[in-house]
Every structure is written in structure tokens, then in C-alpha cells.
mmCIF file of C-alpha atoms in Angstrom:
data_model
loop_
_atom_site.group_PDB
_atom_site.id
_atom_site.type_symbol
_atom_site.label_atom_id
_atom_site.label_comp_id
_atom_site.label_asym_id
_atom_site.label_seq_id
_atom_site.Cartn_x
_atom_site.Cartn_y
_atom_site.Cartn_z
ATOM 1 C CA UNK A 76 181.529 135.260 41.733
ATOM 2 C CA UNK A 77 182.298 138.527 43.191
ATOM 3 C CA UNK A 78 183.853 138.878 46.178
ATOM 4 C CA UNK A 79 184.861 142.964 48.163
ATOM 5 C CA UNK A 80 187.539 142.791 50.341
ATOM 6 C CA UNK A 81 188.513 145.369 53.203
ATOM 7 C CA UNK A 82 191.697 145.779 55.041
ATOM 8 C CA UNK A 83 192.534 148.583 57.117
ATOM 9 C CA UNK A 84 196.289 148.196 57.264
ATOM 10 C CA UNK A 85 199.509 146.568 56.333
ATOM 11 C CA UNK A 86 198.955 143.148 57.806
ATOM 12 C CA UNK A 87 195.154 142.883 56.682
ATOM 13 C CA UNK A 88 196.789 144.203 53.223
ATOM 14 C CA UNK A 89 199.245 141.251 53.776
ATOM 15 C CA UNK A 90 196.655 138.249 54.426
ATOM 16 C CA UNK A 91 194.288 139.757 51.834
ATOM 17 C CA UNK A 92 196.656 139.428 49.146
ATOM 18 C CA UNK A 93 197.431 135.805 49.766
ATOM 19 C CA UNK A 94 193.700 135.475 50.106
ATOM 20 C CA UNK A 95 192.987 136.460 46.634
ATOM 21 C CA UNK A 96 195.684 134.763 45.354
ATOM 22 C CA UNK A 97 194.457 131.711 46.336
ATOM 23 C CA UNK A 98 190.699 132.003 45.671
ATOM 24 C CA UNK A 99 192.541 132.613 42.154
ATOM 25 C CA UNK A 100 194.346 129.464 41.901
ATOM 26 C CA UNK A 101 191.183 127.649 42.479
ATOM 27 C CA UNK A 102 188.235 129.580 40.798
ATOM 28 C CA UNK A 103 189.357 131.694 37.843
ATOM 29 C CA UNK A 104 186.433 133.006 37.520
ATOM 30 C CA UNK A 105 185.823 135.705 40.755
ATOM 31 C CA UNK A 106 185.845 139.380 40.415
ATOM 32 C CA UNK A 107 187.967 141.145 42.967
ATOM 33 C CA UNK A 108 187.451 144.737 44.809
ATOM 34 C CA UNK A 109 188.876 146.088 47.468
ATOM 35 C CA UNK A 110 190.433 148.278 49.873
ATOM 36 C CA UNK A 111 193.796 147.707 50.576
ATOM 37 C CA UNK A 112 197.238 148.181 49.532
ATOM 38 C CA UNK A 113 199.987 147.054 47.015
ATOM 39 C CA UNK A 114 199.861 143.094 48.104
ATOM 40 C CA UNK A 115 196.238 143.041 47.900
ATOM 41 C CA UNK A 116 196.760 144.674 44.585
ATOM 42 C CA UNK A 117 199.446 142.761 42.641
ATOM 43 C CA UNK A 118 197.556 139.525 43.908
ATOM 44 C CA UNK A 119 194.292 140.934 42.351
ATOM 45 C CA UNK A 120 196.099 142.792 39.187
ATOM 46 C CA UNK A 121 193.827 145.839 39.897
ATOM 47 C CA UNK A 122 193.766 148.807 41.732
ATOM 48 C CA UNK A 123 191.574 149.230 44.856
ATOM 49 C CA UNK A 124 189.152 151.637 45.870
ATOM 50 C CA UNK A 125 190.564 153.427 48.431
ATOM 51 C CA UNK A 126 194.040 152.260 49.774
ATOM 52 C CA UNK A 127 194.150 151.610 53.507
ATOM 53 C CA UNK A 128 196.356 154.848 54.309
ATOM 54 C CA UNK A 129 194.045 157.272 53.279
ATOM 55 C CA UNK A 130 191.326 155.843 55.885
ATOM 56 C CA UNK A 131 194.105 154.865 58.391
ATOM 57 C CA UNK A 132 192.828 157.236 61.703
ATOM 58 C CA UNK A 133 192.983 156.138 65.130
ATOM 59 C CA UNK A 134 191.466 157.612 67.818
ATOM 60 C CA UNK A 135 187.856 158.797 68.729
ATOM 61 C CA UNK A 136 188.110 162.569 67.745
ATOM 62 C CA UNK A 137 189.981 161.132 64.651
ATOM 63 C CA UNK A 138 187.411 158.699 63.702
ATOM 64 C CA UNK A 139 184.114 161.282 64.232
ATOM 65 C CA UNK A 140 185.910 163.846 61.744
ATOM 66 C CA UNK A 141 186.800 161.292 59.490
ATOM 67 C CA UNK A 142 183.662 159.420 59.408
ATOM 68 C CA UNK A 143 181.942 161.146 56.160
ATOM 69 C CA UNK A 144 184.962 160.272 53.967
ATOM 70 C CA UNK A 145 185.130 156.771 55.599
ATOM 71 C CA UNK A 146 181.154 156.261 55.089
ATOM 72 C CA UNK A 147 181.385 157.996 51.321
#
């Protein structure tokens, strides 16, 4: 099973890590990717894709300029 997880910031980065680390406990067997940070990470032993504070923009100007990295 393969499973692509996405957290914009430090809680999401939080909940996702003790998300994979119990999907791990129970099914050895699923593939991890994500975006997200270092808890996300050391639960999954990889790296992500992108981590969350290079994508981190708030605000509508923010988000239009941004919006070919975030959609790359």
C-alpha cells in the first residue's frame, strides 16, 4: 500500500508523523511520501518532497505568485 501525505505546517507535520507511525506499527508493508517536516520524516525514515516551509505563504497576492512552484 502506498499512501502521500501533505501537511502544510508544524502541527499537520506533528499529527502526520504520529500518523505514519502508527499505520507502521500495524501494516509493515505501506510506502510513505510526503510533504512535511522533520516529525513526519523520522516517523517515515525518509525524506519528503518538499518540506512545508518552502510552500508556507499566506495571503492572496502571496498565494497567486507562488502558485506555479506550489502546482509544480
Amino acid at each position: 500500500m502506498k499512501i502521500y501525505i501533505i501537511a502544510g505546517e508544524a502541527s499537520g507535520d506533528l499529527y502526520g508523523g504520529m500518523l505514519i507511525k502508527a499505520l507502521k506499527e500495524e501494516h509493515q508493508d505501506i510506502e510513505f511520501r510526503f510533504w512535511g517536516g522533520g516529525k513526519m520524516s523520522n516517523a517515515a525514515n525518509i525524506q519528503p518532497v518538499n518540506h512545508y516551509s518552502e510552500t508556507a505563504i499566506m495571503g492572496f497576492w502571496e498565494v497567486v505568485t507562488q502558485l506555479p512552484k506550489v502546482l509544480g
